[in-house]
Coordinates of C-alpha atoms and ligand atoms in Angstrom, one line a residue:
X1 CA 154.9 76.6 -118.3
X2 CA 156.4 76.2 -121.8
X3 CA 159.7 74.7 -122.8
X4 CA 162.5 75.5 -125.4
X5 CA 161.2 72.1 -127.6
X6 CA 157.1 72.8 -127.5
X7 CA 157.0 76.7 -128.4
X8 CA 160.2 78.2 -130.0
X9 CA 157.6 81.1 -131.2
X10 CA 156.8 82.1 -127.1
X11 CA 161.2 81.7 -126.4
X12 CA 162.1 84.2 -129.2
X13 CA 159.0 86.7 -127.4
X14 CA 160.2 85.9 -123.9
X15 CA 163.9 86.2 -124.4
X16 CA 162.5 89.4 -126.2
X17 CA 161.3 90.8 -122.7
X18 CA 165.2 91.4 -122.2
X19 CA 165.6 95.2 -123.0
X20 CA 168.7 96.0 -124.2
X21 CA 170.4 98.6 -126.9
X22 CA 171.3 98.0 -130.1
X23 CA 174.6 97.8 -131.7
X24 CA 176.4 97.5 -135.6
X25 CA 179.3 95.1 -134.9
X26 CA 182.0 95.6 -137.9
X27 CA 185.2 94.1 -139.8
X28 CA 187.0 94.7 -142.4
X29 CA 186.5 91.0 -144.6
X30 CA 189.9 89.1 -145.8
X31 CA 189.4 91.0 -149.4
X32 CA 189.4 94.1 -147.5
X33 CA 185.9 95.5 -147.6
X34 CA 184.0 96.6 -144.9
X35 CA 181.2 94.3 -143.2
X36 CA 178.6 94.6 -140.6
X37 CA 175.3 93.7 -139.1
X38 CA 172.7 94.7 -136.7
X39 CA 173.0 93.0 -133.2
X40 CA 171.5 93.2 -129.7
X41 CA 173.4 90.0 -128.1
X42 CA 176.2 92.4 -126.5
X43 CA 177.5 92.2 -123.3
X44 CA 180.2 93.5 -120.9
X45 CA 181.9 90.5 -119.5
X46 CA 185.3 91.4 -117.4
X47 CA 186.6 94.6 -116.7
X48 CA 190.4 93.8 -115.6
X49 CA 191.2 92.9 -118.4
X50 CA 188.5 94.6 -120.3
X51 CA 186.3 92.6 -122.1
X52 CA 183.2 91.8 -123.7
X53 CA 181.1 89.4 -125.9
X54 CA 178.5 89.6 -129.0
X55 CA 176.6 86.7 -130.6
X56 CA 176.4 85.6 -134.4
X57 CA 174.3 83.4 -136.1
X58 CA 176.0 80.3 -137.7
X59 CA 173.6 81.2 -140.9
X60 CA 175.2 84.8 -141.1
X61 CA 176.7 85.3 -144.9
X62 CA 179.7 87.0 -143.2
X63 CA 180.3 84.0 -140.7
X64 CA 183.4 83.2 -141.9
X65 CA 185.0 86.5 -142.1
X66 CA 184.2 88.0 -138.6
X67 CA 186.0 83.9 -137.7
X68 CA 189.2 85.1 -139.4
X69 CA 189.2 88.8 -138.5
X70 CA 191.4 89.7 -135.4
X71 CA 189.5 93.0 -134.8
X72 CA 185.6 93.7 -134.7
X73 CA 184.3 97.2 -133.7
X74 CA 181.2 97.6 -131.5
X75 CA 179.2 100.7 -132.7
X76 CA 176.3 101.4 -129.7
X77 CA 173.4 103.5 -131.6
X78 CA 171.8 106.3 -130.7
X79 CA 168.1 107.0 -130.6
X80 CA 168.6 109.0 -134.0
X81 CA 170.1 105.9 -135.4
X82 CA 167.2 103.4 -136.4
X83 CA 167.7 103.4 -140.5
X84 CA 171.4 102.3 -139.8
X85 CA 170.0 99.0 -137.6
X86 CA 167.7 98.5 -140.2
X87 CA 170.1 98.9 -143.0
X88 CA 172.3 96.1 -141.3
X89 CA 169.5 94.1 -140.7
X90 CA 167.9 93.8 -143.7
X91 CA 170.1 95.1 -146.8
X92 CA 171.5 92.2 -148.7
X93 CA 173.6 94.2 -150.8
X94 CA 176.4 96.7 -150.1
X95 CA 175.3 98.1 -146.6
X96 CA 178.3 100.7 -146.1
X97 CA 177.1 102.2 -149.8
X98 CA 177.1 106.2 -149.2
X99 CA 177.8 105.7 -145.4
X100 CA 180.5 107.9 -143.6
X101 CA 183.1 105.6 -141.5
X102 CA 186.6 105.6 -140.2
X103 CA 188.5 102.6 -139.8
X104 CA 189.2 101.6 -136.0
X105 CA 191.9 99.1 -135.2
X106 CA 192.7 96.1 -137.4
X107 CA 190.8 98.5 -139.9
X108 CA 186.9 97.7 -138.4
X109 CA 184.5 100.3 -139.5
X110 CA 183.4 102.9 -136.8
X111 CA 180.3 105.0 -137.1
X112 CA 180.3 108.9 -136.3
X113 CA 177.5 110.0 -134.5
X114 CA 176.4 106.9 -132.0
X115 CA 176.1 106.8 -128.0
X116 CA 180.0 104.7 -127.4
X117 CA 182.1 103.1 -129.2
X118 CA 184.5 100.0 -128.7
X119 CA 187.2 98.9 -131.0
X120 CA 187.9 95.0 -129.7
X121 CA 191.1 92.8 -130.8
X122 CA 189.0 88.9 -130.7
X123 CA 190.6 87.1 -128.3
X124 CA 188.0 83.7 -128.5
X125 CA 185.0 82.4 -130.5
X126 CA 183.1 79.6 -128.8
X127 CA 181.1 77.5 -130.9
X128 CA 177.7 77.7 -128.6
X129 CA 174.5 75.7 -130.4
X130 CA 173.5 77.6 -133.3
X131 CA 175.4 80.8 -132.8
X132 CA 179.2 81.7 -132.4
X133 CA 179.8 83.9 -129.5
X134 CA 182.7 86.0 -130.0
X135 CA 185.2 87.4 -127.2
X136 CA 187.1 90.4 -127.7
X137 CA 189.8 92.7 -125.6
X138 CA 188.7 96.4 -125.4
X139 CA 191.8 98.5 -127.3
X140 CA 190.0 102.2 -127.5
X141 CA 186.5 103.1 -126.4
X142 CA 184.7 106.3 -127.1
X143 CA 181.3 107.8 -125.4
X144 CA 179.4 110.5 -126.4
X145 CA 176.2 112.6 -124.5
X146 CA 173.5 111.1 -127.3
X147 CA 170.6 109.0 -125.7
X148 CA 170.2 105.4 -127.1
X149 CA 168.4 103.5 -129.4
X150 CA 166.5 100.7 -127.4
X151 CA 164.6 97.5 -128.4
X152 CA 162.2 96.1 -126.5
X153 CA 159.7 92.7 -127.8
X154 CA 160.1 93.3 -130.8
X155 CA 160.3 96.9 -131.5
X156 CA 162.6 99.6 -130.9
X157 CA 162.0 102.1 -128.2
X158 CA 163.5 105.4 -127.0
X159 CA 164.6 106.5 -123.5
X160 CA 162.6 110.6 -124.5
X161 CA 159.4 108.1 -125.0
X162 CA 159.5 106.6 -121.6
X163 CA 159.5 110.4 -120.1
Ligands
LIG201 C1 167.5 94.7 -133.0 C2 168.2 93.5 -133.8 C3 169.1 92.7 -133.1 C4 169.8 91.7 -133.7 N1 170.7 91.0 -133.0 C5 171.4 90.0 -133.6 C6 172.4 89.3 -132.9 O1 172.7 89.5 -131.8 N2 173.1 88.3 -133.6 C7 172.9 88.0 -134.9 O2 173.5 87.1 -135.5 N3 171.9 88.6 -135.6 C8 171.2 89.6 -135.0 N4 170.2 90.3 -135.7 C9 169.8 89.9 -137.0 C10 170.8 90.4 -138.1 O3 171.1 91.8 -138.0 C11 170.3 90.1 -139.5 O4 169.9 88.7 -139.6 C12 171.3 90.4 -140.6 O5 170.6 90.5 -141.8 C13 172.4 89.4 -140.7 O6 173.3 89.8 -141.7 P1 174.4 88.9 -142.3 O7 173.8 87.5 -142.6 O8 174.9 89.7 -143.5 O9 175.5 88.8 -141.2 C14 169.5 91.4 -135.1 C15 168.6 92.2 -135.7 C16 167.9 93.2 -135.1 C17 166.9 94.1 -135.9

């Protein structure tokens, strides 16, 4: 049996034996320009009211800005949508550069195109070791027929390769 303090290489691969989807959580920044990054850490938490969770990484350059916006939009990707996750995983530089978006509410950037969509007003951020995990109320939702992008230990997966 391992523990958290003798093998953090072996927890990041077993907390990576949790499948899950893959999202672009967005904000508009105090200077007004878009902002986003790739993140898996989403969760439904209540549904009366209507709420859910994602978690940040205290070393994120946009830390503070997602702290003081009151909105973030949750883009869920579709299968087709892998160069966007790696765009906001990896580009340093201006990631919304030549990308088509609409504003949601409190102005957070929403994606055409993905498998659902939720536009969240932040109601909480916890402070929770090193990560910030963020609470928002669901305003608008969207869905759409398109299967999802998945990641799975490491990689990314599609539902049409699991037949
Ligand atoms: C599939 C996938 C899931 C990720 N999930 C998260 C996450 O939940 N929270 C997080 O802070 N970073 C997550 N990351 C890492 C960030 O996307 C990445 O570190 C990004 O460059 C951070 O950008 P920023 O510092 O500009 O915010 C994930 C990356 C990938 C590829």
């Amino acid at each position: 049996m391992s523990t958290p303090q003798n093998d953090k290489r072996a927890l990041r691969n077993t907390l990576g034996r949790f499948a899950t989807g893959v999202t672009i959580v967005t904000a508009i920044d105090p200077d007004g320009h878009p902002m986003g990054l790739t993140v898996n850490s989403f969760s439904a938490v209540s549904l009366d009211p209507a709420l859910v969770l994602w978690c940040l990484d205290n070393n994120s350059n946009n830390l503070a800005a997602f702290k003081k916006a009151t909105h973030h939009a949750i883009n869920i990707l579709a299968a087709d949508q892998q160069d966007l996750s790696n765009r906001f995983a990896t580009w340093p530089a201006d990631r919304f550069a030549g990308l088509d978006w609409q504003a949601g509410v409190g102005g957070a950037p929403v994606f055409p195109g993905c498998c659902a969509t939720f536009e969240l007003a932040i109601t909480t951020a916890y402070e929770a070791g090193d990560h910030t995990i963020f609470i928002g109320r669901i305003e608008n939702f969207e869905q759409a027929e398109r299967d999802p992008l998945l990641f799975f230990a490491g990689q990314y997966r599609s539902i049409a390769a699991l037949g």
